[in-house]
């Protein structure tokens, strides 16, 4: 895979995949947040509906409590007479009076109910008296919370929807919850309810005696929940259900919904009715779904914009790549076409050089030497173009074989010696490299030709070039060092010079020809050997390029 497709893939990921993923994540987050907000609002609305229904049940029970409290309140009325008057109520099934350390005295028993053993007068009276004693109840109670009743024993966990069957709950009437009941605000006794699963015991504490009245739940219950739904709730499309905590249905209002009725909200009724439970099941369309259109529109528009920008970018990028490939292909074809006549020119130049040498024409030989130098230069330029085209199209390779590094370097320098000396360069060569190593001699000559050519182009006013070889036995590498005394390369630009078609300063480039790919190809050839080509950062007199090659080149 070439460098350009790799860059295109990275660009695709950065410009398309990442923004789209972020937009999708943002849209998902906003949708979930909208759903959570809608669910929270729905739960709050349903909870408010159940609170209103619960308050209505307590309000009606408080009204009935005040009605029972009115019996026997005339001055001078004995507690027994008050018990008889309470027993005259149609919903009261049994009335008794409990005195301390005495068996309860039954005053009224209509025989309409048969209580269980734990609901008999004696155990109920004992449990009730214990609760009143534990909570220090001796008279009327005023609560800081204006509720109809105050729970005077340990209240159940309101987060639970169940209370164990048979658990008695005791509540006392709060005086600061006022009804227009005809009773004076200041009452002379405490009263309330002692309730279990299906058992409703009205009690009144007068002195140290307790008046207890068992109320028929079959009559009390319907009178309480018959007023449900409350005014305004009849417009709701869902179903309101009242059950015992053990699941026995007591009352239901609203349409029966298709499928399993899974209540969206549940609430235990407040004391003393906390053996009952209210629940509300909404219809599928009673509450609006989260309004997701703006979110979907925003996310969709963002994704569409990203894709449009990406499509535009890649269309232009593909066009530029296509044009660049066409140019490279064109130059490659032209370079191949130039190779044949260049080979013929070199051949006939060598033949002419031999004949002139035999004829003893020194001037003609010097002229032909210039031709040979320029032919070698042109051949190197063509080789650069062909190598770069092959690098872009396929993968470069080298063919290492045993060589003498100094012989290869000397041959490469000799190609340039005549031209450099004619231009007045001082050519300093010190060759102390390894006698034998494995490398591609053509690649080394190509690298040295590019380095020396750059000295000729950009550091000519220094009139100095040094080419040295050395061997590092410890690291098993050989080095070829090329130095000049030109303007040098800025530290920040020392990696940039190896980029294709990169030139540093216009004043140095002015009037200088070249392809701009020589150093790119040279570094690539060095790396194919397992070596490197770098600019020495410590050399201050000009530029120093260091070619490092392993003594045993890796296989391409």
PDB file of N, CA and C in Angstrom, residues 224-277:
ATOM      1  N   UNK A 224     -65.618   4.784  50.950  1.00  0.00           N
ATOM      2  CA  UNK A 224     -64.411   5.589  50.786  1.00  0.00           C
ATOM      3  C   UNK A 224     -63.998   5.708  49.319  1.00  0.00           C
ATOM      4  N   UNK A 225     -63.938   4.566  48.633  1.00  0.00           N
ATOM      5  CA  UNK A 225     -63.429   4.644  47.264  1.00  0.00           C
ATOM      6  C   UNK A 225     -64.512   4.819  46.215  1.00  0.00           C
ATOM      7  N   UNK A 226     -65.776   4.941  46.667  1.00  0.00           N
ATOM      8  CA  UNK A 226     -66.830   5.192  45.689  1.00  0.00           C
ATOM      9  C   UNK A 226     -66.678   6.564  45.036  1.00  0.00           C
ATOM     10  N   UNK A 227     -65.987   7.470  45.716  1.00  0.00           N
ATOM     11  CA  UNK A 227     -65.809   8.811  45.165  1.00  0.00           C
ATOM     12  C   UNK A 227     -64.641   8.895  44.188  1.00  0.00           C
ATOM     13  N   UNK A 228     -63.922   7.796  44.036  1.00  0.00           N
ATOM     14  CA  UNK A 228     -62.859   7.781  43.029  1.00  0.00           C
ATOM     15  C   UNK A 228     -63.449   7.422  41.672  1.00  0.00           C
ATOM     16  N   UNK A 229     -63.044   8.032  40.571  1.00  0.00           N
ATOM     17  CA  UNK A 229     -61.972   9.024  40.503  1.00  0.00           C
ATOM     18  C   UNK A 229     -62.440  10.398  40.952  1.00  0.00           C
ATOM     19  N   UNK A 230     -61.492  11.204  41.315  1.00  0.00           N
ATOM     20  CA  UNK A 230     -61.797  12.559  41.741  1.00  0.00           C
ATOM     21  C   UNK A 230     -62.222  13.400  40.544  1.00  0.00           C
ATOM     22  N   UNK A 231     -62.908  14.492  40.797  1.00  0.00           N
ATOM     23  CA  UNK A 231     -63.277  15.386  39.689  1.00  0.00           C
ATOM     24  C   UNK A 231     -62.037  15.812  38.903  1.00  0.00           C
ATOM     25  N   UNK A 232     -62.089  15.621  37.620  1.00  0.00           N
ATOM     26  CA  UNK A 232     -60.948  15.924  36.748  1.00  0.00           C
ATOM     27  C   UNK A 232     -60.211  14.680  36.309  1.00  0.00           C
ATOM     28  N   UNK A 233     -60.165  13.643  37.182  1.00  0.00           N
ATOM     29  CA  UNK A 233     -59.460  12.418  36.810  1.00  0.00           C
ATOM     30  C   UNK A 233     -60.247  11.583  35.817  1.00  0.00           C
ATOM     31  N   UNK A 234     -61.552  11.869  35.671  1.00  0.00           N
ATOM     32  CA  UNK A 234     -62.325  11.084  34.715  1.00  0.00           C
ATOM     33  C   UNK A 234     -61.876  11.344  33.279  1.00  0.00           C
ATOM     34  N   UNK A 235     -61.109  12.403  33.074  1.00  0.00           N
ATOM     35  CA  UNK A 235     -60.606  12.689  31.730  1.00  0.00           C
ATOM     36  C   UNK A 235     -59.352  11.882  31.396  1.00  0.00           C
ATOM     37  N   UNK A 236     -58.783  11.208  32.400  1.00  0.00           N
ATOM     38  CA  UNK A 236     -57.580  10.430  32.154  1.00  0.00           C
ATOM     39  C   UNK A 236     -57.948   9.127  31.463  1.00  0.00           C
ATOM     40  N   UNK A 237     -57.078   8.716  30.535  1.00  0.00           N
ATOM     41  CA  UNK A 237     -57.404   7.535  29.726  1.00  0.00           C
ATOM     42  C   UNK A 237     -56.944   6.232  30.357  1.00  0.00           C
ATOM     43  N   UNK A 238     -56.122   6.294  31.410  1.00  0.00           N
ATOM     44  CA  UNK A 238     -55.588   5.076  32.005  1.00  0.00           C
ATOM     45  C   UNK A 238     -56.537   4.435  32.999  1.00  0.00           C
ATOM     46  N   UNK A 239     -55.984   3.532  33.812  1.00  0.00           N
ATOM     47  CA  UNK A 239     -56.795   2.785  34.774  1.00  0.00           C
ATOM     48  C   UNK A 239     -56.220   2.974  36.171  1.00  0.00           C
ATOM     49  N   UNK A 240     -57.093   3.399  37.101  1.00  0.00           N
ATOM     50  CA  UNK A 240     -56.748   3.561  38.511  1.00  0.00           C
ATOM     51  C   UNK A 240     -57.248   2.344  39.271  1.00  0.00           C
ATOM     52  N   UNK A 241     -56.382   1.747  40.068  1.00  0.00           N
ATOM     53  CA  UNK A 241     -56.721   0.509  40.775  1.00  0.00           C
ATOM     54  C   UNK A 241     -56.381   0.662  42.247  1.00  0.00           C
ATOM     55  N   UNK A 242     -57.295   0.160  43.103  1.00  0.00           N
ATOM     56  CA  UNK A 242     -57.070   0.112  44.547  1.00  0.00           C
ATOM     57  C   UNK A 242     -57.114  -1.343  44.967  1.00  0.00           C
ATOM     58  N   UNK A 243     -56.027  -1.811  45.588  1.00  0.00           N
ATOM     59  CA  UNK A 243     -55.939  -3.197  46.038  1.00  0.00           C
ATOM     60  C   UNK A 243     -55.405  -3.223  47.457  1.00  0.00           C
ATOM     61  N   UNK A 244     -55.530  -4.391  48.076  1.00  0.00           N
ATOM     62  CA  UNK A 244     -54.821  -4.591  49.336  1.00  0.00           C
ATOM     63  C   UNK A 244     -53.360  -4.865  49.021  1.00  0.00           C
ATOM     64  N   UNK A 245     -52.521  -4.765  50.031  1.00  0.00           N
ATOM     65  CA  UNK A 245     -51.100  -5.021  49.793  1.00  0.00           C
ATOM     66  C   UNK A 245     -50.822  -6.481  49.482  1.00  0.00           C
ATOM     67  N   UNK A 246     -51.798  -7.337  49.747  1.00  0.00           N
ATOM     68  CA  UNK A 246     -51.644  -8.750  49.391  1.00  0.00           C
ATOM     69  C   UNK A 246     -52.156  -9.036  47.990  1.00  0.00           C
ATOM     70  N   UNK A 247     -52.623  -7.973  47.285  1.00  0.00           N
ATOM     71  CA  UNK A 247     -53.022  -8.140  45.895  1.00  0.00           C
ATOM     72  C   UNK A 247     -54.501  -8.330  45.661  1.00  0.00           C
ATOM     73  N   UNK A 248     -55.330  -8.269  46.695  1.00  0.00           N
ATOM     74  CA  UNK A 248     -56.777  -8.442  46.514  1.00  0.00           C
ATOM     75  C   UNK A 248     -57.351  -7.147  45.946  1.00  0.00           C
ATOM     76  N   UNK A 249     -58.019  -7.189  44.784  1.00  0.00           N
ATOM     77  CA  UNK A 249     -58.561  -5.962  44.204  1.00  0.00           C
ATOM     78  C   UNK A 249     -59.755  -5.448  45.012  1.00  0.00           C
ATOM     79  N   UNK A 250     -59.770  -4.152  45.254  1.00  0.00           N
ATOM     80  CA  UNK A 250     -60.868  -3.514  45.974  1.00  0.00           C
ATOM     81  C   UNK A 250     -61.702  -2.621  45.063  1.00  0.00           C
ATOM     82  N   UNK A 251     -61.028  -1.904  44.190  1.00  0.00           N
ATOM     83  CA  UNK A 251     -61.757  -0.975  43.336  1.00  0.00           C
ATOM     84  C   UNK A 251     -60.920  -0.698  42.098  1.00  0.00           C
ATOM     85  N   UNK A 252     -61.582  -0.538  40.968  1.00  0.00           N
ATOM     86  CA  UNK A 252     -60.896  -0.186  39.733  1.00  0.00           C
ATOM     87  C   UNK A 252     -61.727   0.792  38.936  1.00  0.00           C
ATOM     88  N   UNK A 253     -61.053   1.735  38.364  1.00  0.00           N
ATOM     89  CA  UNK A 253     -61.762   2.705  37.544  1.00  0.00           C
ATOM     90  C   UNK A 253     -60.988   2.924  36.254  1.00  0.00           C
ATOM     91  N   UNK A 254     -61.702   3.070  35.161  1.00  0.00           N
ATOM     92  CA  UNK A 254     -61.090   3.295  33.863  1.00  0.00           C
ATOM     93  C   UNK A 254     -61.246   2.083  32.981  1.00  0.00           C
ATOM     94  N   UNK A 255     -60.780   2.194  31.758  1.00  0.00           N
ATOM     95  CA  UNK A 255     -60.914   1.121  30.791  1.00  0.00           C
ATOM     96  C   UNK A 255     -59.934   0.001  31.099  1.00  0.00           C
ATOM     97  N   UNK A 256     -60.393  -1.235  30.907  1.00  0.00           N
ATOM     98  CA  UNK A 256     -59.484  -2.376  31.026  1.00  0.00           C
ATOM     99  C   UNK A 256     -58.564  -2.376  29.815  1.00  0.00           C
ATOM    100  N   UNK A 257     -57.268  -2.392  30.073  1.00  0.00           N
ATOM    101  CA  UNK A 257     -56.300  -2.277  28.995  1.00  0.00           C
ATOM    102  C   UNK A 257     -55.968  -3.643  28.431  1.00  0.00           C
ATOM    103  N   UNK A 258     -55.706  -3.668  27.120  1.00  0.00           N
ATOM    104  CA  UNK A 258     -55.344  -4.924  26.474  1.00  0.00           C
ATOM    105  C   UNK A 258     -53.960  -5.356  26.934  1.00  0.00           C
ATOM    106  N   UNK A 259     -53.781  -6.670  27.056  1.00  0.00           N
ATOM    107  CA  UNK A 259     -52.488  -7.184  27.477  1.00  0.00           C
ATOM    108  C   UNK A 259     -52.317  -7.115  28.978  1.00  0.00           C
ATOM    109  N   UNK A 260     -51.150  -7.522  29.477  1.00  0.00           N
ATOM    110  CA  UNK A 260     -50.892  -7.471  30.921  1.00  0.00           C
ATOM    111  C   UNK A 260     -50.843  -6.033  31.409  1.00  0.00           C
ATOM    112  N   UNK A 261     -51.527  -5.778  32.521  1.00  0.00           N
ATOM    113  CA  UNK A 261     -51.578  -4.436  33.080  1.00  0.00           C
ATOM    114  C   UNK A 261     -50.400  -4.249  34.038  1.00  0.00           C
ATOM    115  N   UNK A 262     -49.369  -3.639  33.564  1.00  0.00           N
ATOM    116  CA  UNK A 262     -48.197  -3.352  34.384  1.00  0.00           C
ATOM    117  C   UNK A 262     -48.274  -1.898  34.810  1.00  0.00           C
ATOM    118  N   UNK A 263     -48.544  -1.692  36.097  1.00  0.00           N
ATOM    119  CA  UNK A 263     -48.733  -0.334  36.596  1.00  0.00           C
ATOM    120  C   UNK A 263     -47.444   0.461  36.455  1.00  0.00           C
ATOM    121  N   UNK A 264     -47.579   1.688  35.949  1.00  0.00           N
ATOM    122  CA  UNK A 264     -46.421   2.559  35.812  1.00  0.00           C
ATOM    123  C   UNK A 264     -46.057   3.220  37.129  1.00  0.00           C
ATOM    124  N   UNK A 265     -47.038   3.347  38.042  1.00  0.00           N
ATOM    125  CA  UNK A 265     -46.780   4.005  39.324  1.00  0.00           C
ATOM    126  C   UNK A 265     -47.614   3.340  40.404  1.00  0.00           C
ATOM    127  N   UNK A 266     -47.010   3.120  41.573  1.00  0.00           N
ATOM    128  CA  UNK A 266     -47.691   2.519  42.721  1.00  0.00           C
ATOM    129  C   UNK A 266     -47.414   3.368  43.952  1.00  0.00           C
ATOM    130  N   UNK A 267     -48.380   3.322  44.890  1.00  0.00           N
ATOM    131  CA  UNK A 267     -48.201   4.086  46.121  1.00  0.00           C
ATOM    132  C   UNK A 267     -49.023   3.442  47.222  1.00  0.00           C
ATOM    133  N   UNK A 268     -48.372   3.207  48.368  1.00  0.00           N
ATOM    134  CA  UNK A 268     -49.108   2.768  49.551  1.00  0.00           C
ATOM    135  C   UNK A 268     -49.944   3.927  50.077  1.00  0.00           C
ATOM    136  N   UNK A 269     -51.164   3.626  50.451  1.00  0.00           N
ATOM    137  CA  UNK A 269     -51.993   4.661  51.057  1.00  0.00           C
ATOM    138  C   UNK A 269     -51.395   5.057  52.413  1.00  0.00           C
ATOM    139  N   UNK A 270     -51.689   6.278  52.818  1.00  0.00           N
ATOM    140  CA  UNK A 270     -51.172   6.779  54.091  1.00  0.00           C
ATOM    141  C   UNK A 270     -51.948   6.180  55.252  1.00  0.00           C
ATOM    142  N   UNK A 271     -51.319   6.205  56.447  1.00  0.00           N
ATOM    143  CA  UNK A 271     -51.954   5.665  57.647  1.00  0.00           C
ATOM    144  C   UNK A 271     -53.253   6.425  57.928  1.00  0.00           C
ATOM    145  N   UNK A 272     -54.272   5.710  58.351  1.00  0.00           N
ATOM    146  CA  UNK A 272     -54.284   4.287  58.751  1.00  0.00           C
ATOM    147  C   UNK A 272     -54.695   3.331  57.642  1.00  0.00           C
ATOM    148  N   UNK A 273     -54.674   3.784  56.389  1.00  0.00           N
ATOM    149  CA  UNK A 273     -55.102   2.935  55.272  1.00  0.00           C
ATOM    150  C   UNK A 273     -53.912   2.310  54.558  1.00  0.00           C
ATOM    151  N   UNK A 274     -52.792   2.155  55.268  1.00  0.00           N
ATOM    152  CA  UNK A 274     -51.614   1.656  54.581  1.00  0.00           C
ATOM    153  C   UNK A 274     -51.602   0.148  54.382  1.00  0.00           C
ATOM    154  N   UNK A 275     -52.765  -0.494  54.575  1.00  0.00           N
ATOM    155  CA  UNK A 275     -52.936  -1.866  54.094  1.00  0.00           C
ATOM    156  C   UNK A 275     -53.504  -1.866  52.679  1.00  0.00           C
ATOM    157  N   UNK A 276     -53.730  -0.683  52.153  1.00  0.00           N
ATOM    158  CA  UNK A 276     -54.223  -0.538  50.785  1.00  0.00           C
ATOM    159  C   UNK A 276     -53.117   0.049  49.905  1.00  0.00           C
ATOM    160  N   UNK A 277     -53.303  -0.169  48.626  1.00  0.00           N
ATOM    161  CA  UNK A 277     -52.301   0.293  47.662  1.00  0.00           C
ATOM    162  C   UNK A 277     -52.997   0.847  46.426  1.00  0.00           C
TER     163      UNK A 277
END
